[in-house]
CSV table of C-alpha atoms and ligand atoms in Angstrom, one decimal:
chain,number,residue,atom,x,y,z
P,44,MET,CA,6.7,16.2,1.5
P,45,VAL,CA,8.3,13.3,3.4
P,46,ALA,CA,6.7,13.1,6.8
P,47,VAL,CA,3.7,14.4,8.7
P,48,GLN,CA,3.1,14.7,12.4
P,49,ALA,CA,0.2,16.6,13.9
P,50,ASN,CA,-0.1,19.7,11.9
P,51,TYR,CA,3.5,19.8,10.8
P,52,TYR,CA,4.9,18.7,7.5
P,53,GLN,CA,8.6,17.7,6.9
P,54,VAL,CA,9.4,19.0,3.4
P,55,ARG,CA,12.6,17.9,1.5
P,56,LEU,CA,13.9,20.6,-0.8
P,57,ASP,CA,14.5,20.0,-4.5
P,58,SER,CA,17.9,21.6,-4.1
P,59,VAL,CA,20.1,22.3,-1.1
P,60,HIS,CA,19.8,25.9,0.2
P,61,LEU,CA,23.0,27.4,1.4
P,62,LEU,CA,22.7,29.6,4.5
P,63,PRO,CA,25.5,32.1,5.0
P,64,ALA,CA,27.3,31.3,8.3
P,65,GLU,CA,30.7,31.2,9.8
P,66,PRO,CA,33.1,29.5,9.4
P,67,GLN,CA,31.2,27.9,6.5
P,68,PRO,CA,27.6,28.1,5.0
P,69,LEU,CA,25.0,25.8,6.4
P,70,GLU,CA,23.2,23.4,4.2
P,71,VAL,CA,19.4,23.4,4.6
P,72,THR,CA,17.9,20.3,3.0
P,73,GLU,CA,14.4,20.2,4.8
P,74,LEU,CA,11.9,22.6,6.2
P,75,LEU,CA,9.3,22.0,8.9
P,76,CYS,CA,6.1,23.5,7.4
P,77,THR,CA,2.6,24.3,8.3
P,78,ARG,CA,-0.3,24.4,5.8
P,79,ARG,CA,-1.6,27.8,4.7
P,80,ALA,CA,-5.1,28.5,6.1
P,81,ARG,CA,-6.2,29.1,2.5
P,82,LEU,CA,-5.4,25.3,1.7
P,83,LYS,CA,-7.3,24.3,4.8
P,84,LYS,CA,-10.2,26.4,3.7
P,85,ILE,CA,-10.6,24.7,0.3
P,86,GLY,CA,-10.0,21.3,1.9
P,87,GLN,CA,-6.8,20.6,0.2
P,88,GLN,CA,-5.0,17.8,2.2
P,89,VAL,CA,-1.3,17.6,2.1
P,90,MET,CA,-0.1,13.9,1.8
P,91,VAL,CA,3.3,12.3,2.2
P,92,GLY,CA,4.7,12.2,-1.4
P,93,ASP,CA,3.1,15.4,-2.5
P,94,ARG,CA,5.2,18.0,-4.3
P,95,VAL,CA,4.5,21.2,-2.7
P,96,LEU,CA,5.2,25.0,-3.0
P,97,ILE,CA,6.7,26.7,0.0
P,98,GLU,CA,6.1,30.4,0.7
P,99,GLU,CA,8.2,32.6,2.8
P,100,PRO,CA,10.8,30.2,3.9
P,101,ASP,CA,12.6,31.0,7.2
P,102,TRP,CA,15.9,29.4,6.4
P,103,ALA,CA,17.6,30.0,9.6
P,104,GLY,CA,14.6,28.7,11.7
P,105,GLY,CA,14.1,25.8,9.3
P,106,ARG,CA,10.4,26.8,8.9
P,107,GLY,CA,8.1,27.5,6.1
P,108,ALA,CA,4.4,27.3,5.0
P,109,ILE,CA,2.9,25.1,2.3
P,110,ALA,CA,1.0,27.3,-0.1
P,111,GLN,CA,0.3,24.9,-3.0
P,112,VAL,CA,0.1,21.2,-3.8
P,113,SER,CA,0.9,19.8,-7.2
P,114,PRO,CA,-1.6,17.5,-8.9
P,115,ARG,CA,-0.9,13.9,-7.9
P,116,THR,CA,-0.1,11.0,-10.3
P,117,SER,CA,-1.3,8.4,-7.8
P,118,GLU,CA,-2.7,8.1,-4.4
P,119,LEU,CA,-2.4,5.1,-2.0
P,120,SER,CA,-4.8,5.0,1.0
P,121,ARG,CA,-2.8,2.4,3.1
P,122,PRO,CA,-0.3,3.7,3.6
P,123,PRO,CA,-1.5,7.1,2.7
P,124,ILE,CA,1.2,8.3,0.2
P,125,SER,CA,0.8,10.1,-3.1
P,126,ASN,CA,2.9,9.9,-6.4
P,127,VAL,CA,4.1,6.5,-5.6
P,128,ASP,CA,5.8,5.0,-8.8
P,129,GLN,CA,6.0,1.3,-7.7
P,130,ILE,CA,5.5,-1.3,-5.1
P,131,LEU,CA,8.5,-3.4,-4.1
P,132,LEU,CA,7.1,-6.7,-2.9
P,133,VAL,CA,9.7,-8.5,-0.8
P,134,PHE,CA,9.6,-12.2,-0.1
P,135,ALA,CA,12.1,-14.8,1.1
P,136,LEU,CA,13.0,-17.7,-1.0
P,137,ALA,CA,13.4,-19.8,2.2
P,138,GLU,CA,13.0,-19.4,6.0
P,139,PRO,CA,10.1,-18.9,5.7
P,140,THR,CA,9.4,-21.3,2.8
P,141,LEU,CA,8.2,-19.5,-0.1
P,142,ASP,CA,4.5,-20.3,-0.4
P,143,PRO,CA,3.3,-19.7,-4.0
P,144,HIS,CA,-0.3,-19.0,-3.0
P,145,GLN,CA,0.7,-16.5,-0.3
P,146,LEU,CA,3.0,-14.8,-2.9
P,147,SER,CA,0.1,-14.8,-5.4
P,148,ARG,CA,-2.2,-13.0,-2.9
P,149,PHE,CA,0.5,-10.3,-2.2
P,150,LEU,CA,1.0,-9.9,-5.9
P,151,VAL,CA,-2.6,-9.5,-6.6
P,152,LYS,CA,-3.0,-7.1,-3.8
P,153,ALA,CA,0.0,-5.0,-5.0
P,154,GLU,CA,-1.4,-5.2,-8.7
P,155,SER,CA,-4.8,-4.0,-7.5
P,156,THR,CA,-3.3,-0.5,-6.9
P,157,GLY,CA,-2.6,-0.2,-10.6
P,158,LEU,CA,1.0,0.8,-9.8
P,159,ASP,CA,4.2,-1.1,-11.3
P,160,VAL,CA,5.1,-4.1,-9.1
P,161,THR,CA,8.7,-5.1,-8.6
P,162,LEU,CA,9.4,-8.4,-7.0
P,163,CYS,CA,12.4,-9.0,-4.8
P,164,LEU,CA,13.3,-12.4,-3.5
P,165,ASN,CA,15.7,-12.4,-0.5
P,166,LYS,CA,17.9,-15.1,1.2
P,167,ARG,CA,19.2,-16.5,-2.1
P,168,ASP,CA,22.2,-17.7,0.0
P,169,LEU,CA,19.8,-20.5,1.2
P,170,LEU,CA,19.1,-21.9,-2.2
P,171,THR,CA,21.3,-23.7,-4.8
P,172,PRO,CA,21.8,-21.9,-8.1
P,173,THR,CA,19.5,-24.5,-9.8
P,174,GLU,CA,16.8,-23.9,-7.2
P,175,GLN,CA,17.2,-20.1,-7.8
P,176,GLN,CA,16.8,-20.7,-11.5
P,177,GLU,CA,13.7,-22.7,-11.0
P,178,TRP,CA,12.0,-19.8,-9.3
P,179,ARG,CA,13.2,-17.4,-11.9
P,180,ASP,CA,11.6,-19.5,-14.5
P,181,ARG,CA,8.4,-20.2,-12.6
P,182,LEU,CA,7.9,-16.4,-11.9
P,183,HIS,CA,8.7,-15.6,-15.5
P,184,GLN,CA,5.7,-17.7,-16.4
P,185,TRP,CA,3.6,-15.7,-14.0
P,186,GLY,CA,4.8,-12.5,-15.8
P,187,TYR,CA,7.4,-11.4,-13.3
P,188,GLU,CA,11.3,-10.8,-13.6
P,189,PRO,CA,12.2,-11.0,-9.9
P,190,ILE,CA,15.3,-9.6,-8.4
P,191,LEU,CA,17.1,-12.4,-6.4
P,192,ILE,CA,19.1,-10.8,-3.5
P,193,SER,CA,21.0,-11.9,-0.4
P,194,ILE,CA,21.6,-9.2,2.2
P,195,TYR,CA,23.9,-11.6,4.1
P,196,GLN,CA,26.1,-12.1,1.0
P,197,GLN,CA,25.4,-8.6,-0.5
P,198,GLU,CA,24.2,-10.0,-3.7
P,199,GLY,CA,21.8,-8.5,-6.2
P,200,LEU,CA,21.6,-5.2,-4.2
P,201,SER,CA,23.1,-2.9,-6.8
P,202,GLU,CA,20.5,-4.3,-9.4
P,203,LEU,CA,17.8,-3.5,-6.8
P,204,GLN,CA,19.1,0.0,-6.2
P,205,GLN,CA,18.9,0.7,-9.9
P,206,ARG,CA,15.3,-0.3,-9.9
P,207,LEU,CA,14.6,2.1,-6.9
P,208,SER,CA,16.6,5.1,-8.2
P,209,GLN,CA,14.6,8.3,-9.0
P,210,LYS,CA,11.4,6.7,-8.0
P,211,ILE,CA,9.0,6.7,-5.1
P,212,THR,CA,8.8,3.2,-3.9
P,213,VAL,CA,6.6,1.5,-1.2
P,214,VAL,CA,7.9,-1.7,0.2
P,215,ALA,CA,5.5,-4.5,1.2
P,216,GLY,CA,5.7,-8.2,2.2
P,217,PRO,CA,5.1,-10.5,5.0
P,218,SER,CA,7.3,-10.3,8.2
P,219,GLY,CA,10.3,-12.4,8.5
P,220,VAL,CA,11.5,-12.1,4.9
P,221,GLY,CA,14.1,-9.5,5.7
P,222,LYS,CA,12.4,-6.2,5.0
P,223,SER,CA,13.9,-4.4,8.0
P,224,SER,CA,17.4,-5.8,7.1
P,225,LEU,CA,17.0,-4.7,3.5
P,226,ILE,CA,15.9,-1.1,4.5
P,227,ASN,CA,18.6,-0.7,6.9
P,228,ASP,CA,21.1,-2.0,4.2
P,229,LEU,CA,19.8,0.4,1.6
P,230,ILE,CA,19.7,3.4,4.1
P,231,PRO,CA,22.6,2.8,6.6
P,232,THR,CA,22.0,6.3,8.2
P,233,LEU,CA,18.3,5.6,8.8
P,234,ASP,CA,18.6,5.3,12.6
P,235,LEU,CA,20.4,8.5,12.8
P,236,ARG,CA,17.9,10.3,10.6
P,237,VAL,CA,14.8,8.9,12.4
P,238,GLY,CA,16.4,10.1,15.7
P,239,ARG,CA,16.9,13.6,14.4
P,240,VAL,CA,13.5,14.0,12.8
P,241,SER,CA,11.7,12.6,15.9
P,242,GLY,CA,13.6,15.1,18.1
P,243,LYS,CA,12.4,17.9,16.0
P,244,LEU,CA,8.8,16.8,15.6
P,245,GLY,CA,8.4,15.6,19.2
P,246,ARG,CA,6.8,12.3,18.2
P,247,GLY,CA,3.7,11.8,20.3
P,248,ARG,CA,2.4,8.7,21.8
P,249,HIS,CA,-1.0,9.0,20.6
P,250,THR,CA,-0.4,9.6,16.9
P,251,THR,CA,-1.5,7.2,14.3
P,252,ARG,CA,0.8,5.0,12.5
P,253,HIS,CA,3.8,7.1,11.3
P,254,VAL,CA,4.2,7.3,7.5
P,255,GLU,CA,7.5,8.6,6.2
P,256,LEU,CA,9.5,8.6,2.9
P,257,PHE,CA,13.3,8.0,3.3
P,258,GLU,CA,15.8,9.2,0.9
P,259,LEU,CA,18.0,6.5,-0.7
P,260,PRO,CA,21.7,7.3,-1.0
P,261,ALA,CA,21.6,6.0,-4.5
P,262,GLY,CA,18.6,8.1,-5.4
P,263,GLY,CA,14.9,7.7,-4.9
P,264,LEU,CA,12.5,7.7,-2.0
P,265,LEU,CA,11.3,4.6,0.0
P,266,ALA,CA,8.4,4.0,2.4
P,267,ASP,CA,7.9,1.0,4.5
P,268,THR,CA,4.6,-0.7,5.4
P,269,PRO,CA,4.0,-2.8,8.5
P,270,GLY,CA,4.6,-6.5,7.9
P,271,PHE,CA,1.5,-8.4,7.7
P,272,ASN,CA,1.1,-12.0,6.7
P,273,GLN,CA,-2.2,-12.0,5.0
P,274,PRO,CA,-3.1,-9.0,2.9
P,275,GLU,CA,-6.7,-7.8,2.9
P,276,MET,CA,-8.2,-8.3,-0.6
P,277,ASP,CA,-10.7,-5.6,-1.8
P,278,THR,CA,-10.8,-6.2,-5.5
P,279,ALA,CA,-14.1,-6.4,-7.3
P,280,PRO,CA,-14.8,-9.7,-9.1
P,281,GLU,CA,-14.8,-8.0,-12.5
P,282,ASP,CA,-11.3,-6.3,-11.9
P,283,LEU,CA,-9.5,-9.5,-10.5
P,284,ALA,CA,-8.3,-10.8,-13.8
P,285,LEU,CA,-6.5,-7.5,-14.4
P,286,CYS,CA,-4.5,-8.2,-11.4
P,287,PHE,CA,-2.9,-11.2,-13.1
P,288,PRO,CA,-0.3,-10.5,-15.8
P,289,GLU,CA,-1.0,-13.9,-17.3
P,290,ALA,CA,-4.7,-12.9,-17.8
P,291,ARG,CA,-3.8,-9.5,-19.0
P,292,GLN,CA,-1.7,-11.1,-21.7
P,293,ARG,CA,-4.5,-13.4,-22.7
P,294,LEU,CA,-6.9,-10.6,-22.8
P,295,ALA,CA,-4.6,-8.4,-25.0
P,296,ALA,CA,-4.4,-11.3,-27.5
P,297,ALA,CA,-8.0,-12.3,-27.6
P,298,ARG,CA,-11.5,-11.3,-26.3
P,299,CYS,CA,-13.9,-13.3,-24.2
P,300,GLN,CA,-17.4,-13.8,-25.9
P,301,PHE,CA,-19.0,-11.9,-23.0
P,302,SER,CA,-17.8,-8.5,-21.9
P,303,ASP,CA,-18.7,-9.2,-18.3
P,304,CYS,CA,-17.0,-12.6,-18.4
P,305,LEU,CA,-15.6,-13.7,-15.0
P,306,HIS,CA,-13.5,-16.3,-16.7
P,307,ARG,CA,-15.0,-19.1,-14.7
P,308,ASP,CA,-17.2,-21.3,-16.8
P,309,GLU,CA,-18.5,-19.0,-19.5
P,310,PRO,CA,-18.3,-20.2,-23.1
P,311,ASN,CA,-15.5,-18.9,-25.4
P,312,CYS,CA,-13.4,-17.5,-22.5
P,313,ALA,CA,-10.0,-16.1,-23.5
P,314,VAL,CA,-8.7,-16.3,-20.0
P,315,ARG,CA,-9.6,-19.7,-18.7
P,316,GLY,CA,-6.9,-22.2,-19.6
P,317,ASP,CA,-3.8,-24.0,-18.7
P,318,TRP,CA,-1.8,-21.5,-16.7
P,319,GLU,CA,-0.3,-22.3,-13.2
P,320,ARG,CA,-2.1,-19.6,-11.3
P,321,TYR,CA,-5.5,-20.0,-12.8
P,322,GLU,CA,-6.5,-22.0,-9.7
P,323,ASP,CA,-5.4,-19.0,-7.5
P,324,TYR,CA,-7.5,-16.7,-9.7
P,325,LEU,CA,-10.6,-18.9,-9.2
P,326,ASN,CA,-10.1,-19.0,-5.4
P,327,LEU,CA,-9.7,-15.3,-5.1
P,328,LEU,CA,-12.7,-14.8,-7.4
P,329,ASP,CA,-14.9,-16.9,-5.0
P,330,GLU,CA,-13.7,-14.7,-2.2
P,331,ALA,CA,-14.3,-11.6,-4.1
P,332,VAL,CA,-17.9,-12.7,-5.1
P,333,ALA,CA,-18.7,-13.6,-1.5
P,334,ARG,CA,-17.3,-10.2,-0.2
P,335,GLN,CA,-19.6,-8.4,-2.8
P,336,THR,CA,-22.6,-10.4,-1.7
P,337,ALA,CA,-22.0,-9.7,1.9
P,338,ILE,CA,-21.7,-5.9,1.3
P,339,ALA,CA,-24.8,-5.9,-0.8
P,340,ARG,CA,-26.7,-7.6,1.8
P,341,LEU,CA,-25.5,-5.1,4.4
P,342,LYS,CA,-26.7,-2.2,2.3
P,343,ASP,CA,-30.0,-3.9,1.9
P,344,ALA,CA,-30.2,-4.3,5.7
P,345,GLU,CA,-29.6,-0.5,6.0
P,346,SER,CA,-33.1,0.2,4.7
P,347,THR,CA,-34.8,-2.0,7.3
P,348,THR,CA,-32.4,-2.0,10.2
P,349,LYS,CA,-30.2,0.4,11.9
P,350,VAL,CA,-26.7,-0.1,13.4
P,351,LYS,CA,-26.5,0.3,17.1
P,352,THR,CA,-23.3,0.7,18.9
P,353,THR,CA,-23.3,-1.4,22.1
P,354,GLU,CA,-20.5,-2.4,24.5
P,355,GLU,CA,-20.0,-5.5,22.5
P,356,GLY,CA,-19.6,-3.5,19.3
P,357,GLN,CA,-22.0,-2.7,16.5
P,358,VAL,CA,-25.2,-4.6,16.0
P,359,LEU,CA,-28.1,-4.4,13.6
P,360,GLU,CA,-31.5,-3.9,15.1
P,361,PRO,CA,-34.9,-3.1,13.4
P,362,LYS,CA,-35.3,0.5,12.4
P,363,LEU,CA,-38.1,2.1,14.3
P,364,GLU,CA,-40.4,4.1,12.0
P,365,SER,CA,-41.3,6.9,14.4
P,366,LYS,CA,-38.7,9.6,14.6
P,367,LYS,CA,-39.4,10.1,18.3
P,368,TYR,CA,-37.9,6.7,19.1
P,369,ARG,CA,-35.0,6.9,16.8
P,370,ARG,CA,-32.0,7.1,19.1
P,371,VAL,CA,-29.3,7.3,16.4
P,372,SER,CA,-29.5,10.1,14.0
P,373,ARG,CA,-29.6,9.2,10.3
P,374,ARG,CA,-26.1,10.8,10.0
P,375,THR,CA,-24.6,8.7,12.9
P,376,GLN,CA,-26.3,5.7,11.5
P,377,GLN,CA,-24.7,6.1,8.1
P,378,GLN,CA,-21.3,6.8,9.8
P,379,ASN,CA,-21.6,3.6,11.8
P,380,LEU,CA,-22.5,1.6,8.6
P,381,LYS,CA,-19.5,3.1,7.0
P,382,GLU,CA,-17.4,2.0,9.8
P,383,LEU,CA,-18.8,-1.4,9.6
P,384,TYR,CA,-18.1,-1.7,5.9
P,385,LYS,CA,-14.5,-0.7,6.7
P,386,ASP,CA,-14.3,-3.3,9.4
P,387,ILE,CA,-15.5,-5.9,7.0
P,388,GLU,CA,-13.1,-4.9,4.4
P,389,SER,CA,-10.2,-4.8,6.8
P,390,GLY,CA,-11.1,-8.3,8.1
P,391,LEU,CA,-12.1,-7.3,11.6
P,392,ILE,CA,-15.6,-8.7,11.1
P,393,GLU,CA,-16.0,-11.8,9.0
P,394,PRO,CA,-18.8,-11.5,6.5
P,395,ASP,CA,-20.9,-14.7,6.6
Q,495,LIG,P1,11.3,-8.5,8.5
Q,495,LIG,O1,10.4,-9.1,9.4
Q,495,LIG,O2,10.8,-8.7,7.0
Q,495,LIG,O3,11.6,-7.1,8.7
Q,495,LIG,O4,12.7,-9.3,8.4
Q,495,LIG,P2,14.0,-9.0,9.3
Q,495,LIG,O5,14.8,-8.0,8.6
Q,495,LIG,O6,13.7,-8.8,10.7
Q,495,LIG,O7,14.8,-10.4,9.0
Q,495,LIG,C1,14.2,-11.7,9.4
Q,495,LIG,C2,15.3,-12.7,9.6
Q,495,LIG,O8,15.8,-13.1,8.3
Q,495,LIG,C3,16.5,-12.2,10.5
Q,495,LIG,O9,16.8,-13.3,11.2
Q,495,LIG,C4,17.6,-11.9,9.5
Q,495,LIG,O10,18.8,-12.0,10.0
Q,495,LIG,C5,17.3,-12.8,8.4
Q,495,LIG,N1,17.8,-12.4,7.1
Q,495,LIG,C6,17.8,-11.2,6.6
Q,495,LIG,N2,18.4,-11.1,5.3
Q,495,LIG,C7,18.9,-12.5,5.1
Q,495,LIG,C8,19.6,-13.0,4.1
Q,495,LIG,O11,19.9,-12.4,3.0
Q,495,LIG,N3,19.8,-14.3,4.2
Q,495,LIG,C9,19.5,-15.0,5.2
Q,495,LIG,N4,19.8,-16.3,5.3
Q,495,LIG,N5,18.8,-14.5,6.3
Q,495,LIG,C10,18.5,-13.2,6.3
Q,496,LIG,ZN1,-13.3,-14.9,-19.9
């Protein structure tokens, strides 16, 4: 399934269906589908990226009904896409200047999904071959083999296409690095296709952010994420080291004395050491610990306070013992708190 809009699912067929017509057969490659009531009843969601079984296709009308969803190999929540094979992280070597710490944050965020991460560095035309090699060497130390490309000079793009072929890839990266240029270059017919699909689906103004997988001419499917310059981190302190290939390598070769080692100042730690990004690790660890503390404090507060929604937003106020005076039901309250956690995680509210 490659796109969803309201209750309609755009499904790309595994093989082209030939519809008899004059003067020549029509090729059907996609069907606009609904979800069978049976799936709705058992709460089976259909996500972009899902492999689905279509019942009773109406080839001439281009319609069908999704009867079954195959088990997923992976599930991303933002953007909501299943069966993703890898994340393609795009950065620019210059304009904007490549900031290693920002790159590190994006890499950690991408690694936290557990998916394969492919790093692509654009605008190589702005750097000398020596400077390019320096970045290659440096990133090799980090555990990455980046693909250096220039869209302007059409360099490195076939290597990139090979890395994308036969896979579902989600593109991420800050704005200004050339993500849109890259996607337009990889899928020259994109505008045409977007126009066609939106016509069929009647894209509404009130729909949430649109998620769609685009087919690459050289094989594979690609989804974009909106450009954001600072990814929200949500990795737990104990999982953070696993988001660094350098730390993973060290942990594969030796063990820390303590199984719950955070690799800070514990004795006999296998991870702490002389590697470039160890400082980045410590900074992100501090943030992760602070985040965890803030969430724990909020959960604590839940037992003695309740969340009240006012015009200024959500505030905590002491919980009244008597049921009679309780204005927010327990359920609403928990719902509010959930929202609050979400807001904190997404950075709308700064935990103190
Ligand atoms: P996005 O914000 O990541 O989608 O980036 P855009 O695709 O909008 O590109 C940002 C800027 O980078 C634009 O001015 C592009 O013309 C420029 N740009 C894109 N690719 C290249 C490239 O290969 N070399 C150079 N020098 N500039 C590029
Ligand atoms: Zn350790």
